[in-house]
PDB file of C-alpha atoms and ligand atoms in Angstrom:
ATOM      1  CA  LEU A   1     -39.106 115.801  -6.296  1.00  0.00           C
ATOM      2  CA  HIS A   2     -37.700 118.475  -4.307  1.00  0.00           C
ATOM      3  CA  ILE A   3     -33.875 118.747  -3.751  1.00  0.00           C
ATOM      4  CA  GLU A   4     -32.132 120.851  -1.273  1.00  0.00           C
ATOM      5  CA  ALA A   5     -28.482 121.115  -1.825  1.00  0.00           C
ATOM      6  CA  SER A   6     -25.549 122.762   0.358  1.00  0.00           C
ATOM      7  CA  VAL A   7     -22.040 123.771  -0.855  1.00  0.00           C
ATOM      8  CA  ALA A   8     -19.163 123.110   1.710  1.00  0.00           C
ATOM      9  CA  GLY A   9     -15.908 124.439   0.754  1.00  0.00           C
ATOM     10  CA  GLY A  10     -12.322 124.394   1.878  1.00  0.00           C
ATOM     11  CA  GLU A  11      -8.898 125.010   0.978  1.00  0.00           C
ATOM     12  CA  GLN A  12      -5.839 123.032   2.131  1.00  0.00           C
ATOM     13  CA  GLU A  13      -2.591 124.467   0.880  1.00  0.00           C
ATOM     14  CA  ASN A  14      -2.818 124.747  -3.096  1.00  0.00           C
ATOM     15  CA  GLU A  15      -5.974 122.375  -3.178  1.00  0.00           C
ATOM     16  CA  ALA A  16      -9.345 123.488  -3.413  1.00  0.00           C
ATOM     17  CA  CYS A  17     -12.131 121.416  -2.398  1.00  0.00           C
ATOM     18  CA  ALA A  18     -16.352 121.820  -2.596  1.00  0.00           C
ATOM     19  CA  VAL A  19     -18.930 119.126  -1.377  1.00  0.00           C
ATOM     20  CA  LEU A  20     -22.034 118.948  -2.670  1.00  0.00           C
ATOM     21  CA  VAL A  21     -24.451 117.591  -0.130  1.00  0.00           C
ATOM     22  CA  PHE A  22     -28.000 116.691  -1.859  1.00  0.00           C
ATOM     23  CA  HIS A  23     -30.809 115.719   0.553  1.00  0.00           C
ATOM     24  CA  ASP A  24     -33.730 114.262  -1.307  1.00  0.00           C
ATOM     25  CA  ILE A  25     -36.511 116.116   0.358  1.00  0.00           C
ATOM     26  CA  THR A  26     -39.419 113.644  -0.955  1.00  0.00           C
ATOM     27  CA  GLU A  27     -37.670 110.754   0.545  1.00  0.00           C
ATOM     28  CA  LEU A  28     -37.530 112.621   3.833  1.00  0.00           C
ATOM     29  CA  ARG A  29     -40.876 113.302   3.818  1.00  0.00           C
ATOM     30  CA  ARG A  30     -42.066 110.149   2.621  1.00  0.00           C
ATOM     31  CA  LEU A  31     -40.413 108.298   5.870  1.00  0.00           C
ATOM     32  CA  GLU A  32     -41.591 111.212   8.015  1.00  0.00           C
ATOM     33  CA  LYS A  33     -45.338 110.465   6.813  1.00  0.00           C
ATOM     34  CA  ILE A  34     -44.835 106.557   7.564  1.00  0.00           C
ATOM     35  CA  ARG A  35     -43.690 107.541  11.026  1.00  0.00           C
ATOM     36  CA  LYS A  36     -46.544 109.601  11.807  1.00  0.00           C
ATOM     37  CA  ASP A  37     -49.093 107.348  10.020  1.00  0.00           C
ATOM     38  CA  PHE A  38     -47.336 104.146  12.376  1.00  0.00           C
ATOM     39  CA  VAL A  39     -47.789 106.426  15.658  1.00  0.00           C
ATOM     40  CA  ALA A  40     -51.295 106.898  14.604  1.00  0.00           C
ATOM     41  CA  ASN A  41     -51.959 103.467  13.879  1.00  0.00           C
ATOM     42  CA  VAL A  42     -50.494 102.179  17.211  1.00  0.00           C
ATOM     43  CA  SER A  43     -52.253 104.714  19.201  1.00  0.00           C
ATOM     44  CA  HIS A  44     -55.492 103.607  17.564  1.00  0.00           C
ATOM     45  CA  GLU A  45     -54.820  99.965  18.232  1.00  0.00           C
ATOM     46  CA  LEU A  46     -54.204 100.705  21.663  1.00  0.00           C
ATOM     47  CA  ARG A  47     -56.818 102.863  22.092  1.00  0.00           C
ATOM     48  CA  THR A  48     -59.770 100.326  21.112  1.00  0.00           C
ATOM     49  CA  PRO A  49     -59.159  97.710  24.136  1.00  0.00           C
ATOM     50  CA  LEU A  50     -58.576 100.575  26.621  1.00  0.00           C
ATOM     51  CA  THR A  51     -61.866 102.209  25.693  1.00  0.00           C
ATOM     52  CA  SER A  52     -63.482  98.988  25.971  1.00  0.00           C
ATOM     53  CA  ILE A  53     -61.774  98.193  29.266  1.00  0.00           C
ATOM     54  CA  LYS A  54     -62.330 101.536  30.926  1.00  0.00           C
ATOM     55  CA  GLY A  55     -66.356 101.645  29.699  1.00  0.00           C
ATOM     56  CA  TYR A  56     -66.524  98.249  31.455  1.00  0.00           C
ATOM     57  CA  VAL A  57     -64.905  99.078  34.605  1.00  0.00           C
ATOM     58  CA  GLU A  58     -67.339 102.292  34.516  1.00  0.00           C
ATOM     59  CA  ALA A  59     -70.211  99.977  34.106  1.00  0.00           C
ATOM     60  CA  LEU A  60     -69.077  97.567  36.854  1.00  0.00           C
ATOM     61  CA  LEU A  61     -68.602 100.535  39.319  1.00  0.00           C
ATOM     62  CA  ASP A  62     -72.080 102.068  38.338  1.00  0.00           C
ATOM     63  CA  GLY A  63     -73.536  99.369  40.085  1.00  0.00           C
ATOM     64  CA  GLY A  64     -72.821  96.259  37.838  1.00  0.00           C
ATOM     65  CA  LYS A  65     -70.746  94.698  40.369  1.00  0.00           C
ATOM     66  CA  ASP A  66     -73.917  94.136  42.499  1.00  0.00           C
ATOM     67  CA  ASP A  67     -75.155  91.709  40.317  1.00  0.00           C
ATOM     68  CA  PRO A  68     -72.900  88.414  40.454  1.00  0.00           C
ATOM     69  CA  ASP A  69     -73.715  87.704  36.643  1.00  0.00           C
ATOM     70  CA  THR A  70     -73.178  91.222  35.409  1.00  0.00           C
ATOM     71  CA  SER A  71     -69.653  91.293  37.330  1.00  0.00           C
ATOM     72  CA  ALA A  72     -68.341  87.734  35.975  1.00  0.00           C
ATOM     73  CA  LYS A  73     -69.377  88.976  32.184  1.00  0.00           C
ATOM     74  CA  PHE A  74     -67.722  92.081  32.402  1.00  0.00           C
ATOM     75  CA  LEU A  75     -64.752  90.999  34.252  1.00  0.00           C
ATOM     76  CA  ASP A  76     -64.333  88.215  31.095  1.00  0.00           C
ATOM     77  CA  ILE A  77     -64.501  90.967  28.721  1.00  0.00           C
ATOM     78  CA  ILE A  78     -62.080  93.204  30.833  1.00  0.00           C
ATOM     79  CA  LEU A  79     -59.285  90.121  31.075  1.00  0.00           C
ATOM     80  CA  LYS A  80     -59.754  89.274  27.357  1.00  0.00           C
ATOM     81  CA  GLN A  81     -59.019  92.889  26.272  1.00  0.00           C
ATOM     82  CA  SER A  82     -55.930  93.247  28.731  1.00  0.00           C
ATOM     83  CA  ASP A  83     -54.839  90.031  26.846  1.00  0.00           C
ATOM     84  CA  ARG A  84     -55.426  91.681  23.236  1.00  0.00           C
ATOM     85  CA  LEU A  85     -53.726  94.987  24.899  1.00  0.00           C
ATOM     86  CA  ASN A  86     -50.541  92.614  25.704  1.00  0.00           C
ATOM     87  CA  LEU A  87     -50.726  90.632  22.282  1.00  0.00           C
ATOM     88  CA  ILE A  88     -50.283  94.107  20.340  1.00  0.00           C
ATOM     89  CA  LEU A  89     -47.696  95.384  22.415  1.00  0.00           C
ATOM     90  CA  GLU A  90     -45.537  91.964  22.248  1.00  0.00           C
ATOM     91  CA  ASP A  91     -46.145  92.026  18.653  1.00  0.00           C
ATOM     92  CA  LEU A  92     -44.734  95.324  18.243  1.00  0.00           C
ATOM     93  CA  LEU A  93     -41.941  94.797  20.621  1.00  0.00           C
ATOM     94  CA  GLN A  94     -40.630  91.998  18.205  1.00  0.00           C
ATOM     95  CA  LEU A  95     -41.469  93.646  15.136  1.00  0.00           C
ATOM     96  CA  SER A  96     -39.230  96.898  16.209  1.00  0.00           C
ATOM     97  CA  LYS A  97     -36.680  94.679  17.393  1.00  0.00           C
ATOM     98  CA  ILE A  98     -36.431  92.690  13.999  1.00  0.00           C
ATOM     99  CA  GLU A  99     -36.389  96.427  12.375  1.00  0.00           C
ATOM    100  CA  SER A 100     -33.661  97.863  13.965  1.00  0.00           C
ATOM    101  CA  GLY A 101     -31.449  94.749  13.526  1.00  0.00           C
ATOM    102  CA  GLN A 102     -31.548  93.887  17.408  1.00  0.00           C
ATOM    103  CA  VAL A 103     -32.593  90.472  16.585  1.00  0.00           C
ATOM    104  CA  LEU A 104     -29.625  88.086  15.455  1.00  0.00           C
ATOM    105  CA  LEU A 105     -30.966  85.463  12.768  1.00  0.00           C
ATOM    106  CA  ARG A 106     -28.777  82.188  13.345  1.00  0.00           C
ATOM    107  CA  ARG A 107     -27.512  80.655  10.271  1.00  0.00           C
ATOM    108  CA  GLU A 108     -27.481  76.945  10.352  1.00  0.00           C
ATOM    109  CA  PRO A 109     -28.279  74.155   7.975  1.00  0.00           C
ATOM    110  CA  LEU A 110     -31.716  73.194   8.154  1.00  0.00           C
ATOM    111  CA  GLN A 111     -34.031  70.428   6.824  1.00  0.00           C
ATOM    112  CA  ILE A 112     -37.120  72.541   6.341  1.00  0.00           C
ATOM    113  CA  GLU A 113     -39.325  69.419   6.549  1.00  0.00           C
ATOM    114  CA  MET A 114     -38.409  69.129  10.331  1.00  0.00           C
ATOM    115  CA  ILE A 115     -39.606  72.768  10.798  1.00  0.00           C
ATOM    116  CA  VAL A 116     -42.704  71.899   9.034  1.00  0.00           C
ATOM    117  CA  GLU A 117     -43.802  69.245  11.058  1.00  0.00           C
ATOM    118  CA  ARG A 118     -43.035  70.463  14.530  1.00  0.00           C
ATOM    119  CA  THR A 119     -45.319  73.669  13.473  1.00  0.00           C
ATOM    120  CA  MET A 120     -47.842  71.520  12.088  1.00  0.00           C
ATOM    121  CA  ALA A 121     -48.084  69.844  15.424  1.00  0.00           C
ATOM    122  CA  MET A 122     -48.175  72.598  17.231  1.00  0.00           C
ATOM    123  CA  MET A 123     -51.044  74.170  15.249  1.00  0.00           C
ATOM    124  CA  ARG A 124     -53.332  71.034  14.874  1.00  0.00           C
ATOM    125  CA  PRO A 125     -55.287  71.447  18.095  1.00  0.00           C
ATOM    126  CA  LEU A 126     -56.133  74.989  16.866  1.00  0.00           C
ATOM    127  CA  ALA A 127     -56.782  73.820  13.236  1.00  0.00           C
ATOM    128  CA  GLY A 128     -59.127  70.852  14.963  1.00  0.00           C
ATOM    129  CA  LYS A 129     -61.329  73.268  16.814  1.00  0.00           C
ATOM    130  CA  LYS A 130     -62.462  74.767  13.228  1.00  0.00           C
ATOM    131  CA  GLY A 131     -62.610  71.114  11.721  1.00  0.00           C
ATOM    132  CA  HIS A 132     -60.120  72.317   9.353  1.00  0.00           C
ATOM    133  CA  ARG A 133     -57.878  69.039   7.527  1.00  0.00           C
ATOM    134  CA  LEU A 134     -54.167  70.117   7.689  1.00  0.00           C
ATOM    135  CA  VAL A 135     -52.191  68.577   4.794  1.00  0.00           C
ATOM    136  CA  GLU A 136     -48.378  68.438   4.732  1.00  0.00           C
ATOM    137  CA  ASN A 137     -46.891  67.773   0.914  1.00  0.00           C
ATOM    138  CA  ILE A 138     -43.414  67.702   1.389  1.00  0.00           C
ATOM    139  CA  PRO A 139     -41.272  65.694  -1.092  1.00  0.00           C
ATOM    140  CA  SER A 140     -38.054  63.705   0.564  1.00  0.00           C
ATOM    141  CA  GLY A 141     -34.770  64.760  -0.380  1.00  0.00           C
ATOM    142  CA  LEU A 142     -35.088  68.673  -0.300  1.00  0.00           C
ATOM    143  CA  PRO A 143     -31.833  70.829  -0.103  1.00  0.00           C
ATOM    144  CA  LEU A 144     -30.994  72.560   3.075  1.00  0.00           C
ATOM    145  CA  VAL A 145     -31.877  75.927   3.779  1.00  0.00           C
ATOM    146  CA  ASN A 146     -29.232  78.236   5.509  1.00  0.00           C
ATOM    147  CA  GLY A 147     -31.466  79.899   8.309  1.00  0.00           C
ATOM    148  CA  ASP A 148     -32.762  80.505  12.051  1.00  0.00           C
ATOM    149  CA  GLU A 149     -34.915  77.259  13.008  1.00  0.00           C
ATOM    150  CA  GLU A 150     -36.827  79.469  15.665  1.00  0.00           C
ATOM    151  CA  ARG A 151     -37.552  82.408  13.266  1.00  0.00           C
ATOM    152  CA  LEU A 152     -38.414  80.298   9.902  1.00  0.00           C
ATOM    153  CA  GLY A 153     -41.095  78.240  12.385  1.00  0.00           C
ATOM    154  CA  GLN A 154     -42.432  81.427  13.514  1.00  0.00           C
ATOM    155  CA  VAL A 155     -43.003  82.528   9.821  1.00  0.00           C
ATOM    156  CA  LEU A 156     -44.806  78.896   9.185  1.00  0.00           C
ATOM    157  CA  SER A 157     -46.811  79.405  12.456  1.00  0.00           C
ATOM    158  CA  ASN A 158     -48.109  83.065  11.542  1.00  0.00           C
ATOM    159  CA  LEU A 159     -48.960  82.094   8.114  1.00  0.00           C
ATOM    160  CA  LEU A 160     -50.854  78.588   9.449  1.00  0.00           C
ATOM    161  CA  ASP A 161     -52.613  80.794  12.256  1.00  0.00           C
ATOM    162  CA  ASN A 162     -53.832  83.297   9.554  1.00  0.00           C
ATOM    163  CA  ALA A 163     -54.982  80.291   7.467  1.00  0.00           C
ATOM    164  CA  ILE A 164     -56.773  78.642  10.023  1.00  0.00           C
ATOM    165  CA  LYS A 165     -58.473  82.000  11.319  1.00  0.00           C
ATOM    166  CA  TYR A 166     -59.784  83.300   7.607  1.00  0.00           C
ATOM    167  CA  THR A 167     -61.010  79.812   6.706  1.00  0.00           C
ATOM    168  CA  PRO A 168     -64.492  78.871   7.499  1.00  0.00           C
ATOM    169  CA  GLU A 169     -65.124  75.753   9.264  1.00  0.00           C
ATOM    170  CA  GLY A 170     -64.286  72.413   7.866  1.00  0.00           C
ATOM    171  CA  GLY A 171     -61.834  73.896   5.239  1.00  0.00           C
ATOM    172  CA  SER A 172     -58.707  72.365   4.230  1.00  0.00           C
ATOM    173  CA  ILE A 173     -55.075  73.704   4.612  1.00  0.00           C
ATOM    174  CA  THR A 174     -51.910  72.410   2.646  1.00  0.00           C
ATOM    175  CA  VAL A 175     -48.367  73.056   3.312  1.00  0.00           C
ATOM    176  CA  ALA A 176     -46.241  72.230   0.644  1.00  0.00           C
ATOM    177  CA  ALA A 177     -42.472  72.608  -0.253  1.00  0.00           C
ATOM    178  CA  ARG A 178     -40.455  72.321  -3.564  1.00  0.00           C
ATOM    179  CA  HIS A 179     -37.131  72.719  -4.802  1.00  0.00           C
ATOM    180  CA  VAL A 180     -36.916  75.621  -7.458  1.00  0.00           C
ATOM    181  CA  ALA A 181     -33.961  75.645 -10.135  1.00  0.00           C
ATOM    182  CA  PRO A 182     -32.345  78.554 -10.982  1.00  0.00           C
ATOM    183  CA  GLY A 183     -34.560  80.977 -13.318  1.00  0.00           C
ATOM    184  CA  GLY A 184     -37.770  78.403 -12.760  1.00  0.00           C
ATOM    185  CA  SER A 185     -39.691  80.705 -10.270  1.00  0.00           C
ATOM    186  CA  PRO A 186     -42.688  83.097 -11.255  1.00  0.00           C
ATOM    187  CA  ALA A 187     -40.441  85.769  -8.927  1.00  0.00           C
ATOM    188  CA  GLY A 188     -37.586  85.184 -11.293  1.00  0.00           C
ATOM    189  CA  GLY A 189     -33.939  84.768  -9.281  1.00  0.00           C
ATOM    190  CA  LYS A 190     -30.825  83.132 -10.708  1.00  0.00           C
ATOM    191  CA  SER A 191     -30.113  81.086  -7.954  1.00  0.00           C
ATOM    192  CA  GLU A 192     -31.395  77.881  -6.604  1.00  0.00           C
ATOM    193  CA  SER A 193     -34.170  78.235  -4.008  1.00  0.00           C
ATOM    194  CA  LEU A 194     -36.789  76.309  -2.184  1.00  0.00           C
ATOM    195  CA  GLU A 195     -40.351  77.550  -1.905  1.00  0.00           C
ATOM    196  CA  ILE A 196     -42.854  76.617   1.085  1.00  0.00           C
ATOM    197  CA  SER A 197     -46.187  77.597   0.783  1.00  0.00           C
ATOM    198  CA  VAL A 198     -49.444  77.851   2.753  1.00  0.00           C
ATOM    199  CA  ALA A 199     -52.975  77.330   0.881  1.00  0.00           C
ATOM    200  CA  ASP A 200     -56.148  77.552   2.265  1.00  0.00           C
ATOM    201  CA  THR A 201     -59.584  77.109   1.112  1.00  0.00           C
ATOM    202  CA  GLY A 202     -60.512  80.647   3.000  1.00  0.00           C
ATOM    203  CA  ILE A 203     -61.863  83.506   2.327  1.00  0.00           C
ATOM    204  CA  GLY A 204     -59.330  84.724   0.136  1.00  0.00           C
ATOM    205  CA  ILE A 205     -57.613  88.008  -0.606  1.00  0.00           C
ATOM    206  CA  PRO A 206     -58.609  90.434  -3.339  1.00  0.00           C
ATOM    207  CA  GLU A 207     -55.968  91.204  -5.987  1.00  0.00           C
ATOM    208  CA  SER A 208     -55.442  94.602  -5.124  1.00  0.00           C
ATOM    209  CA  ASP A 209     -54.904  94.026  -1.396  1.00  0.00           C
ATOM    210  CA  ARG A 210     -52.255  91.229  -1.907  1.00  0.00           C
ATOM    211  CA  PRO A 211     -49.148  93.288  -1.880  1.00  0.00           C
ATOM    212  CA  ARG A 212     -50.523  95.504   0.744  1.00  0.00           C
ATOM    213  CA  VAL A 213     -51.051  92.689   3.461  1.00  0.00           C
ATOM    214  CA  PHE A 214     -47.325  92.462   4.500  1.00  0.00           C
ATOM    215  CA  GLU A 215     -47.610  96.208   5.574  1.00  0.00           C
ATOM    216  CA  ARG A 216     -47.970  96.859   9.256  1.00  0.00           C
ATOM    217  CA  PHE A 217     -51.411  97.122  10.462  1.00  0.00           C
ATOM    218  CA  TYR A 218     -52.920  96.874   7.003  1.00  0.00           C
ATOM    219  CA  ARG A 219     -56.032  94.656   7.028  1.00  0.00           C
ATOM    220  CA  VAL A 220     -58.429  93.657   4.148  1.00  0.00           C
ATOM    221  CA  ASP A 221     -61.306  93.793   6.835  1.00  0.00           C
ATOM    222  CA  LYS A 222     -60.342  95.719   9.750  1.00  0.00           C
ATOM    223  CA  ALA A 223     -63.524  94.405  11.834  1.00  0.00           C
ATOM    224  CA  ARG A 224     -63.285  90.937  10.833  1.00  0.00           C
ATOM    225  CA  SER A 225     -59.546  90.802  11.882  1.00  0.00           C
ATOM    226  CA  ARG A 226     -60.146  92.229  15.478  1.00  0.00           C
ATOM    227  CA  GLU A 227     -62.831  90.035  15.763  1.00  0.00           C
ATOM    228  CA  MET A 228     -60.530  87.017  15.296  1.00  0.00           C
ATOM    229  CA  GLY A 229     -58.025  88.231  17.612  1.00  0.00           C
ATOM    230  CA  GLY A 230     -55.416  89.558  15.041  1.00  0.00           C
ATOM    231  CA  THR A 231     -53.076  92.280  15.714  1.00  0.00           C
ATOM    232  CA  GLY A 232     -52.260  93.342  12.269  1.00  0.00           C
ATOM    233  CA  LEU A 233     -48.833  92.973  12.580  1.00  0.00           C
ATOM    234  CA  GLY A 234     -48.167  88.973  12.055  1.00  0.00           C
ATOM    235  CA  LEU A 235     -47.416  89.263   8.047  1.00  0.00           C
ATOM    236  CA  ALA A 236     -45.113  92.146   8.613  1.00  0.00           C
ATOM    237  CA  ILE A 237     -43.502  90.118  11.084  1.00  0.00           C
ATOM    238  CA  VAL A 238     -43.256  87.487   8.354  1.00  0.00           C
ATOM    239  CA  ARG A 239     -41.840  89.572   5.603  1.00  0.00           C
ATOM    240  CA  HIS A 240     -38.741  90.750   7.950  1.00  0.00           C
ATOM    241  CA  ILE A 241     -37.886  87.353   9.025  1.00  0.00           C
ATOM    242  CA  VAL A 242     -38.080  86.209   5.580  1.00  0.00           C
ATOM    243  CA  GLU A 243     -36.143  89.191   3.961  1.00  0.00           C
ATOM    244  CA  GLY A 244     -33.590  88.725   6.727  1.00  0.00           C
ATOM    245  CA  HIS A 245     -32.717  85.117   5.304  1.00  0.00           C
ATOM    246  CA  GLY A 246     -32.400  86.829   1.791  1.00  0.00           C
ATOM    247  CA  GLY A 247     -35.746  85.406   0.629  1.00  0.00           C
ATOM    248  CA  GLN A 248     -38.774  86.750  -0.635  1.00  0.00           C
ATOM    249  CA  VAL A 249     -42.838  86.239   0.431  1.00  0.00           C
ATOM    250  CA  TRP A 250     -46.073  86.971  -1.610  1.00  0.00           C
ATOM    251  CA  VAL A 251     -49.771  86.139  -1.539  1.00  0.00           C
ATOM    252  CA  GLU A 252     -51.390  84.250  -4.602  1.00  0.00           C
ATOM    253  CA  GLY A 253     -55.021  83.415  -5.010  1.00  0.00           C
ATOM    254  CA  ASN A 254     -55.665  79.479  -4.121  1.00  0.00           C
ATOM    255  CA  ARG A 255     -57.986  77.674  -6.601  1.00  0.00           C
ATOM    256  CA  PRO A 256     -60.851  77.318  -6.678  1.00  0.00           C
ATOM    257  CA  CYS A 257     -60.953  79.779  -3.398  1.00  0.00           C
ATOM    258  CA  GLY A 258     -58.970  81.031  -0.676  1.00  0.00           C
ATOM    259  CA  SER A 259     -55.178  82.009  -0.346  1.00  0.00           C
ATOM    260  CA  ARG A 260     -51.494  80.559  -1.102  1.00  0.00           C
ATOM    261  CA  PHE A 261     -48.751  82.222   0.574  1.00  0.00           C
ATOM    262  CA  VAL A 262     -45.390  81.511  -1.082  1.00  0.00           C
ATOM    263  CA  VAL A 263     -41.897  81.724   1.040  1.00  0.00           C
ATOM    264  CA  ARG A 264     -38.873  81.528  -1.330  1.00  0.00           C
ATOM    265  CA  LEU A 265     -35.857  81.029   0.787  1.00  0.00           C
ATOM    266  CA  PRO A 266     -32.210  80.699  -1.053  1.00  0.00           C
ATOM    267  CA  VAL A 267     -30.743  77.405  -0.231  1.00  0.00           C
ATOM    268  CA  GLN A 268     -27.791  76.039   1.651  1.00  0.00           C
ATOM    269  CA  PRO A 269     -24.730  75.739  -1.168  1.00  0.00           C
ATOM    270  CA  SER A 270     -23.908  71.875  -1.249  1.00  0.00           C
ATOM    271  CA  ASP A 271     -20.065  72.759  -0.380  1.00  0.00           C
ATOM    272  CA  GLN A 272     -21.185  74.474   2.802  1.00  0.00           C
ATOM    273  CA  ALA A 273     -23.537  72.022   3.836  1.00  0.00           C
ATOM    274  CA  ALA A 274     -21.550  70.905   6.767  1.00  0.00           C
ATOM    275  CA  GLY A 275     -20.826  74.614   7.876  1.00  0.00           C
ATOM    276  CA  HIS A 276     -20.853  75.843  11.501  1.00  0.00           C
ATOM    277  CA  PRO A 277     -23.685  78.033  12.568  1.00  0.00           C
ATOM    278  CA  SER A 278     -23.290  81.840  12.618  1.00  0.00           C
ATOM    279  CA  LEU A 279     -25.301  84.839  13.608  1.00  0.00           C
ATOM    280  CA  VAL A 280     -26.235  87.536  11.168  1.00  0.00           C
ATOM    281  CA  PRO A 281     -28.129  90.983  12.266  1.00  0.00           C
ATOM    282  CA  THR A 282     -31.935  91.283  10.380  1.00  0.00           C
TER     283      THR A 282
HETATM  284  P1  LIG B   1     -53.942  90.147  11.540  1.00  0.00           P
HETATM  285  O1  LIG B   1     -53.498  89.877  12.733  1.00  0.00           O
HETATM  286  O2  LIG B   1     -55.052  90.988  11.251  1.00  0.00           O
HETATM  287  O3  LIG B   1     -54.277  88.768  10.857  1.00  0.00           O
HETATM  288  P2  LIG B   1     -51.675  90.067   9.482  1.00  0.00           P
HETATM  289  O4  LIG B   1     -50.406  90.779   9.318  1.00  0.00           O
HETATM  290  O5  LIG B   1     -51.380  88.482   9.859  1.00  0.00           O
HETATM  291  O6  LIG B   1     -52.753  90.767  10.544  1.00  0.00           O
HETATM  292  O7  LIG B   1     -52.470  89.768   8.016  1.00  0.00           O
HETATM  293  C1  LIG B   1     -53.095  90.955   7.933  1.00  0.00           C
HETATM  294  C2  LIG B   1     -54.102  90.677   6.571  1.00  0.00           C
HETATM  295  O8  LIG B   1     -54.073  90.140   5.610  1.00  0.00           O
HETATM  296  C3  LIG B   1     -55.600  90.421   7.730  1.00  0.00           C
HETATM  297  O9  LIG B   1     -55.884  91.319   8.457  1.00  0.00           O
HETATM  298  C4  LIG B   1     -56.101  89.679   6.662  1.00  0.00           C
HETATM  299  O10 LIG B   1     -57.032  90.845   6.155  1.00  0.00           O
HETATM  300  C5  LIG B   1     -55.423  89.326   5.789  1.00  0.00           C
HETATM  301  N1  LIG B   1     -54.895  87.995   5.619  1.00  0.00           N
HETATM  302  C6  LIG B   1     -53.844  87.597   6.228  1.00  0.00           C
HETATM  303  N2  LIG B   1     -53.949  85.898   5.823  1.00  0.00           N
HETATM  304  C7  LIG B   1     -55.024  85.481   5.277  1.00  0.00           C
HETATM  305  C8  LIG B   1     -55.338  84.464   4.914  1.00  0.00           C
HETATM  306  N3  LIG B   1     -54.956  83.221   5.029  1.00  0.00           N
HETATM  307  N4  LIG B   1     -56.701  84.382   4.041  1.00  0.00           N
HETATM  308  C9  LIG B   1     -57.353  85.793   3.893  1.00  0.00           C
HETATM  309  N5  LIG B   1     -56.929  86.737   4.313  1.00  0.00           N
HETATM  310  C10 LIG B   1     -55.796  86.689   5.117  1.00  0.00           C
END
């Protein structure tokens, strides 16, 4: 631990005062390292598709354009890589807005069941393409959650998108929810909460990587993530939205295989069930 201290003194009539200012240099260095790593990661992520675009444009100029089949193939790759660049930039922009508190979370009483149903309907075609079975296991009469409908929908769609991506064809994906009494969750907690989980029968995540997958650009298998069209930012966005709601998110192993992501949200106190919507910064 490195500590820097400076002393500021002053005298006011009979009163003398001194202020000691401590700066924890270790923390400053850690933050600076995070910032540098982030810039390096962003540059790397953007460079990969750009290098590919440049390479194929050069190949076209080198004579590839004279052959219609080659042109069509190369132009298709260029289009896909440009889409990828766009996706990375969109995710980055969104993450930076959320992190800097520019995204205001709506706070209104929500039925989680409705959000789950709508998101599952949206993801069904994608799951169908890989022959996955999408199962919903939501009991009726769950308490309301005080939150932002659109953002919580995004949390679910990011988790479902990953479950679909990281599960080989013909898998099974289950979205479940349960009411947790105070102190009744493995994550502890003294207040009442709601747990929503997305479980898949996919490739799973090694235990040592589990806490880290919520970091920006952290991937268990970089090549596989890129091949699947991932930006490495989906779970970082999920974590920010969930924590902005005063909740927690974590991942466990699913039995017999795959992963189970759990989102735990505080429930709407029953005496405020008819409260008015409000906006709070993330
Ligand atoms: P990506 O765009 O790479 O999918 P995410 O932030 O959404 O980025 O996820 C980070 C990493 O966590 C992924 O690259 C993958 O290694 C792992 N991961 C996320 N969801 C799952 C899942 N359902 N099954 C297995 N691995 C997963």
